[in-house]
Short mmCIF file of C-alpha atoms in Angstrom, two decimals:
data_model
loop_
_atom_site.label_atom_id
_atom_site.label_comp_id
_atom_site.label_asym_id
_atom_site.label_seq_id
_atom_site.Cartn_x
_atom_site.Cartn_y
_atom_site.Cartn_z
CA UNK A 1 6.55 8.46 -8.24
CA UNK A 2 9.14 6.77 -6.16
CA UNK A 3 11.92 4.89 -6.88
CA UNK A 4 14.32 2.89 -5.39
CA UNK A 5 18.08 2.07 -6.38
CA UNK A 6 20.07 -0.37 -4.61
CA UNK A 7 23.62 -1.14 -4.54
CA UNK A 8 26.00 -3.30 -4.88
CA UNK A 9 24.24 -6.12 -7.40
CA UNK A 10 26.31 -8.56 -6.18
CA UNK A 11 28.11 -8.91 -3.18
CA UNK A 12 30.53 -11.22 -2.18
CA UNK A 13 32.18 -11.58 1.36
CA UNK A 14 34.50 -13.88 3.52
CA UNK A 15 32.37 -15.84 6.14
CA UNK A 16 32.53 -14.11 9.31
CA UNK A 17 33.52 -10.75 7.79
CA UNK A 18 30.13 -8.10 7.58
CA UNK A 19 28.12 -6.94 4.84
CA UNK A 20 26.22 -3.85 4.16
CA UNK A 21 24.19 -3.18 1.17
CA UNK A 22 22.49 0.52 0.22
CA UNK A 23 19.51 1.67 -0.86
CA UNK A 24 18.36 5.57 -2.23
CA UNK A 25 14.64 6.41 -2.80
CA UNK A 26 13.37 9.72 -4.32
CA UNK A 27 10.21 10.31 -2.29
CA UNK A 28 11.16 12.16 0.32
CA UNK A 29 7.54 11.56 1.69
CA UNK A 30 8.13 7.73 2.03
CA UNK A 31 8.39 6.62 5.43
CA UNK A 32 8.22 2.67 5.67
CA UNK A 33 11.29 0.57 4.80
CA UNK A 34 11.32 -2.96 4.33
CA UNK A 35 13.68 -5.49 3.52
CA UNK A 36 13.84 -8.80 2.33
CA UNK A 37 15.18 -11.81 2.09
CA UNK A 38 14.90 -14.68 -0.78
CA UNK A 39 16.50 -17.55 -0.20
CA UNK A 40 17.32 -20.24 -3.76
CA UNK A 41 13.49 -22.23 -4.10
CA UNK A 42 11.49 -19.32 -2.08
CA UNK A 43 9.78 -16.42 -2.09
CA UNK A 44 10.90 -13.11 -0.55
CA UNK A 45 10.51 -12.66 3.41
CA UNK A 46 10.29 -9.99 5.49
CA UNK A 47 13.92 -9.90 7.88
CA UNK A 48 13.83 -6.10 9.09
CA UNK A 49 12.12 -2.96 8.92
CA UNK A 50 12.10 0.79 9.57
CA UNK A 51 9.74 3.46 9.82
CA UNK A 52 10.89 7.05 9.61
CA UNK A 53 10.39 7.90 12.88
CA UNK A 54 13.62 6.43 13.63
CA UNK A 55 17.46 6.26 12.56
CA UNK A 56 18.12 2.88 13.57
CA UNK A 57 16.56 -0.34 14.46
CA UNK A 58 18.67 -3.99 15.08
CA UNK A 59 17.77 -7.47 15.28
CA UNK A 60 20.45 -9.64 16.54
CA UNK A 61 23.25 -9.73 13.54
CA UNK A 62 20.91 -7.47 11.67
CA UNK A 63 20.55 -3.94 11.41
CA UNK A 64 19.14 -1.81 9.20
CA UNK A 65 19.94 2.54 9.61
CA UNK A 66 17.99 5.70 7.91
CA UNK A 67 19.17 8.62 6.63
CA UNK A 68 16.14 10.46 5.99
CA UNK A 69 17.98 13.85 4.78
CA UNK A 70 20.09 11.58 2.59
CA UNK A 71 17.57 9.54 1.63
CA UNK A 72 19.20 6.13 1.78
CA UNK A 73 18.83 3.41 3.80
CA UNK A 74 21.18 0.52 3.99
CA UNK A 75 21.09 -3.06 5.82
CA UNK A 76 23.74 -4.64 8.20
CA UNK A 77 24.70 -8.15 8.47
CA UNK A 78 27.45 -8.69 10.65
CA UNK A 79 29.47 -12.08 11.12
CA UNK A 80 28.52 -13.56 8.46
CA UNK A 81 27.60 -17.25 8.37
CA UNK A 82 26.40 -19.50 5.58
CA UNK A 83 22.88 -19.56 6.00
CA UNK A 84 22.95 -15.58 4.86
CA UNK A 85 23.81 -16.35 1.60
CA UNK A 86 20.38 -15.18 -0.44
CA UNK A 87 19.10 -12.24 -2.10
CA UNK A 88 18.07 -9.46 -0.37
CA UNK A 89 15.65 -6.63 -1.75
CA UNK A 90 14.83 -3.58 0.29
CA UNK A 91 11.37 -1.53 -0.62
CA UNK A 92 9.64 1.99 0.76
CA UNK A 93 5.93 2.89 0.63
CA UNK A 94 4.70 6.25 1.67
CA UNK A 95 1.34 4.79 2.66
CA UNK A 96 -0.19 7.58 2.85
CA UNK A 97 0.14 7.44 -0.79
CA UNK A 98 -1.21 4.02 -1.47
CA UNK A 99 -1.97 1.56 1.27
CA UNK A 100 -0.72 -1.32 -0.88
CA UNK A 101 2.10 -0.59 -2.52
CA UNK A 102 5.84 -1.35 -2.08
CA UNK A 103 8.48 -0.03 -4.02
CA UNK A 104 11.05 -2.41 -4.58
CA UNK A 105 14.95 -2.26 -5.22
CA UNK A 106 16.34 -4.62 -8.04
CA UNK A 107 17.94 -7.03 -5.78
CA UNK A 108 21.69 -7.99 -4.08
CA UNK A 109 22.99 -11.39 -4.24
CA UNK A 110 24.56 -12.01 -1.49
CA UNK A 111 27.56 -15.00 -1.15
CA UNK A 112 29.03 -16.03 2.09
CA UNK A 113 32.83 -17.28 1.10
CA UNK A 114 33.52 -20.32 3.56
CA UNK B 1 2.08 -21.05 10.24
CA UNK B 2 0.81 -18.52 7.51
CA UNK B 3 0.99 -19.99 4.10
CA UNK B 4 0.58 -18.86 0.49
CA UNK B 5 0.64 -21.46 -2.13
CA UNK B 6 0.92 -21.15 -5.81
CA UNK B 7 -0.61 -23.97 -7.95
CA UNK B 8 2.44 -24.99 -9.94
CA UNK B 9 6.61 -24.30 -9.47
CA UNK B 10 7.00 -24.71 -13.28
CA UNK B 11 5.07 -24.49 -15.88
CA UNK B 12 5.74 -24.58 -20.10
CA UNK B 13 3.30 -22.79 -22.48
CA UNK B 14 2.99 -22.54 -25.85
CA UNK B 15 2.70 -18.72 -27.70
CA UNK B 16 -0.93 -17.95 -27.88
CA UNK B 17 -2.23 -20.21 -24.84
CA UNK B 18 -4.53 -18.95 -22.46
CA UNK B 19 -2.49 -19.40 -18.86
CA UNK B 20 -4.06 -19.69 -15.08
CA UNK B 21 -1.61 -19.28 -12.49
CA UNK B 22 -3.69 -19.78 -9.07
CA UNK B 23 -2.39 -17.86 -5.76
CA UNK B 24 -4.24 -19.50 -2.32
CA UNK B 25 -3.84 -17.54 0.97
CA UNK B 26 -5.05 -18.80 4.82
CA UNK B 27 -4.25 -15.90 6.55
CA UNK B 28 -7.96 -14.51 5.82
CA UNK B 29 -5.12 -11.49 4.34
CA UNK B 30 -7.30 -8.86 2.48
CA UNK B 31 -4.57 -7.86 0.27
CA UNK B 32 -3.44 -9.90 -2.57
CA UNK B 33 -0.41 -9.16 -5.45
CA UNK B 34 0.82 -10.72 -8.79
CA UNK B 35 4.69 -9.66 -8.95
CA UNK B 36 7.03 -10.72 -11.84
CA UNK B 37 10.90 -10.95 -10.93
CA UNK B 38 13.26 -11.00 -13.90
CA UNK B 39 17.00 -10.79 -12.79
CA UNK B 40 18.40 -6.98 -12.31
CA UNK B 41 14.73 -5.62 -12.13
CA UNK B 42 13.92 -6.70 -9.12
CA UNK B 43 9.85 -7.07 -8.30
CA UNK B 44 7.23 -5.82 -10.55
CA UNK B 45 4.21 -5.36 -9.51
CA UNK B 46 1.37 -6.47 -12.09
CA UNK B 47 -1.84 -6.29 -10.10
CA UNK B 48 -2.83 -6.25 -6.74
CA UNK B 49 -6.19 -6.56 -5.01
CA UNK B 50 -7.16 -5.08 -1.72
CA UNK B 51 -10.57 -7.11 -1.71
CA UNK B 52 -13.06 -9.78 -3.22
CA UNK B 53 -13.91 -8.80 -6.86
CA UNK B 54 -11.57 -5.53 -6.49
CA UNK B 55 -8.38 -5.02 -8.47
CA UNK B 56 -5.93 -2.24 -9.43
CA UNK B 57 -3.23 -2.23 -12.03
CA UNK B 58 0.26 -2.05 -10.73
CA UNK B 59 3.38 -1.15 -13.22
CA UNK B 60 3.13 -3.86 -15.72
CA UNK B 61 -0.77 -4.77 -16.19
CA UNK B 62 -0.09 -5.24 -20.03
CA UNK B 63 -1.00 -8.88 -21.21
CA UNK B 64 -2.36 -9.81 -17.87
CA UNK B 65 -5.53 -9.79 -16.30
CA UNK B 66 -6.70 -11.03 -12.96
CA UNK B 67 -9.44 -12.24 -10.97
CA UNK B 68 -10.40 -12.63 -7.60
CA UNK B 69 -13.92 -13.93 -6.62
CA UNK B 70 -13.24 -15.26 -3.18
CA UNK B 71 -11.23 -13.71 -0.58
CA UNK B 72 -8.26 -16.42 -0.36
CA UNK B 73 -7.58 -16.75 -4.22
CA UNK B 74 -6.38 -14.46 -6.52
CA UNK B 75 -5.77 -15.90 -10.09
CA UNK B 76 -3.58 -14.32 -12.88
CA UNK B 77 -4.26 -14.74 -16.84
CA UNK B 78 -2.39 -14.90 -19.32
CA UNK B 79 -4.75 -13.88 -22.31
CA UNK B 80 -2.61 -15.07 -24.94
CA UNK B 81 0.72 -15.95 -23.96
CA UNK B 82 3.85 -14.75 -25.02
CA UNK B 83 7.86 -15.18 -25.07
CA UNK B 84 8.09 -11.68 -23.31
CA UNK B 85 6.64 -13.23 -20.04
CA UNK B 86 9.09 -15.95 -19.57
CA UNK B 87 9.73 -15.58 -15.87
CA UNK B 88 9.25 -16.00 -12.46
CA UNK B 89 5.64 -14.95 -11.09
CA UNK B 90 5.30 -14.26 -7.40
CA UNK B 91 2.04 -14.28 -5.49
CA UNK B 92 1.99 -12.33 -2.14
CA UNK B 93 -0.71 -11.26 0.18
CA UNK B 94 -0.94 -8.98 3.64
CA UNK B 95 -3.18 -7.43 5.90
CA UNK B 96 -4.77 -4.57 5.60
CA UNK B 97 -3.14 -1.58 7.68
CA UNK B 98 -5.09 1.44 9.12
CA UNK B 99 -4.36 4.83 8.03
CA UNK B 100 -0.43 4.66 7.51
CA UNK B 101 0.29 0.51 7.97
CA UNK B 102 2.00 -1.11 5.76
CA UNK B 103 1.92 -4.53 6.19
CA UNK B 104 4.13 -7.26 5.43
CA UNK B 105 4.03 -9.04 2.58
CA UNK B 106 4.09 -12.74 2.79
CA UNK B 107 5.08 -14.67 -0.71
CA UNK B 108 4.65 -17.78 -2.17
CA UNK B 109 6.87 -19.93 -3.60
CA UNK B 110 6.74 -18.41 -7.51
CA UNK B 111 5.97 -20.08 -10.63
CA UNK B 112 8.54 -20.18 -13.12
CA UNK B 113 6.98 -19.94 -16.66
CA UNK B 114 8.36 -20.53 -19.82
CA UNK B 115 6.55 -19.69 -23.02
CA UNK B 116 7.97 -21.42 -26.17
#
């Protein structure tokens, strides 16, 4: 089955400065990537996501890119601000596997130096 | 604005206690999921149901059963509790795609349970 590893556990950067955490999955047949977003008190939500059909999608400071032959996906925050301090999970799903069913990574804390 | 409520943020239970831990959707969502998160493991899935009286086992069904009899609640048990499943339960529900949609997942607060 699939499985997803994400890197770094804990990541720590000046305010202003970018971030980038990475994700691998082993299911090379997985084509839907989510991430995440948990802020202290709340549950996870939805920020980005990518579908294989693509390389590269952005949402204002966010972006998230695909390697497909790599297998590894990895999410983009750049100038930093307060507010983006959280935890931030990314997930795949091939649902043509299982209609349901996200995959989840085990999670990057992510603190915004002022 | 979609919500998803969960009927208590903490909760304290002794070993050997039955425990309820009610999930309550309005987005009419079809799908419905009882995660666990436990710090470096990320989310576990522990059951999901994709409609009114139907469940599947995710990765960690052990010690847990579930029930859904109407389409906006989905309940988790706790047949006799445990120390083991000290942690933070997440509810989460979604749509249901067509061939090949995934869609998002939208989460409750959690319940943060501590069996003594």
């Amino acid at each position: 089955g699939e499985n997803v590893e994400q890197h770094p556990s804990t990541l720590s950067v000046q305010e202003g400065d970018s971030a980038v955490i990475k994700c691998t999955y082993s299911d090379s047949a997985s084509n839907y990537f989510p991430w995440y977003k948990q802020e202290l008190g709340k549950g996870p939500q939805l920020i980005i996501d990518i579908r294989s059909n693509v390389g590269e999608k952005k949402d204002q400071r966010i972006a998230v890119t695909l390697n497909k032959t790599a297998k590894h996906f990895s999410l983009h925050i750049t100038e930093t601000q307060p507010e983006d301090s959280a935890v931030y999970f990314c997930a795949a799903s091939n649902p043509r596997d299982s209609n349901y069913q996200l995959i989840w990574g085990a999670g990057t804390k992510l603190i915004i130096k002022p | 604005d979609v919500k998803v409520t969960q009927s208590s943020r903490y909760l304290v239970k002794r070993t050997g206690e039955k425990v309820f831990l009610e999930c309550v959707q309005d987005m009419d969502h079809e799908n419905m999921f009882w995660y666990r998160q436990d710090p470096g493991l990320g989310l576990r899935l522990i059951y999901f149901s994709y409609d009114v009286k139907m469940k599947e086992k995710g990765d960690i069904p052990e010690g847990y059963s579930v029930s859904r009899e109407k389409k906006e609640r989905f309940s988790l048990i706790l047949e006799s509790a445990s120390t083991n499943q000290t942690s933070m339960y997440l509810c989460a529900s979604s749509l249901s795609g067509g061939k090949d949609t995934l869609g998002e997942q939208y989460f409750g607060p959690g319940t943060r349970l501590t069996v003594t």
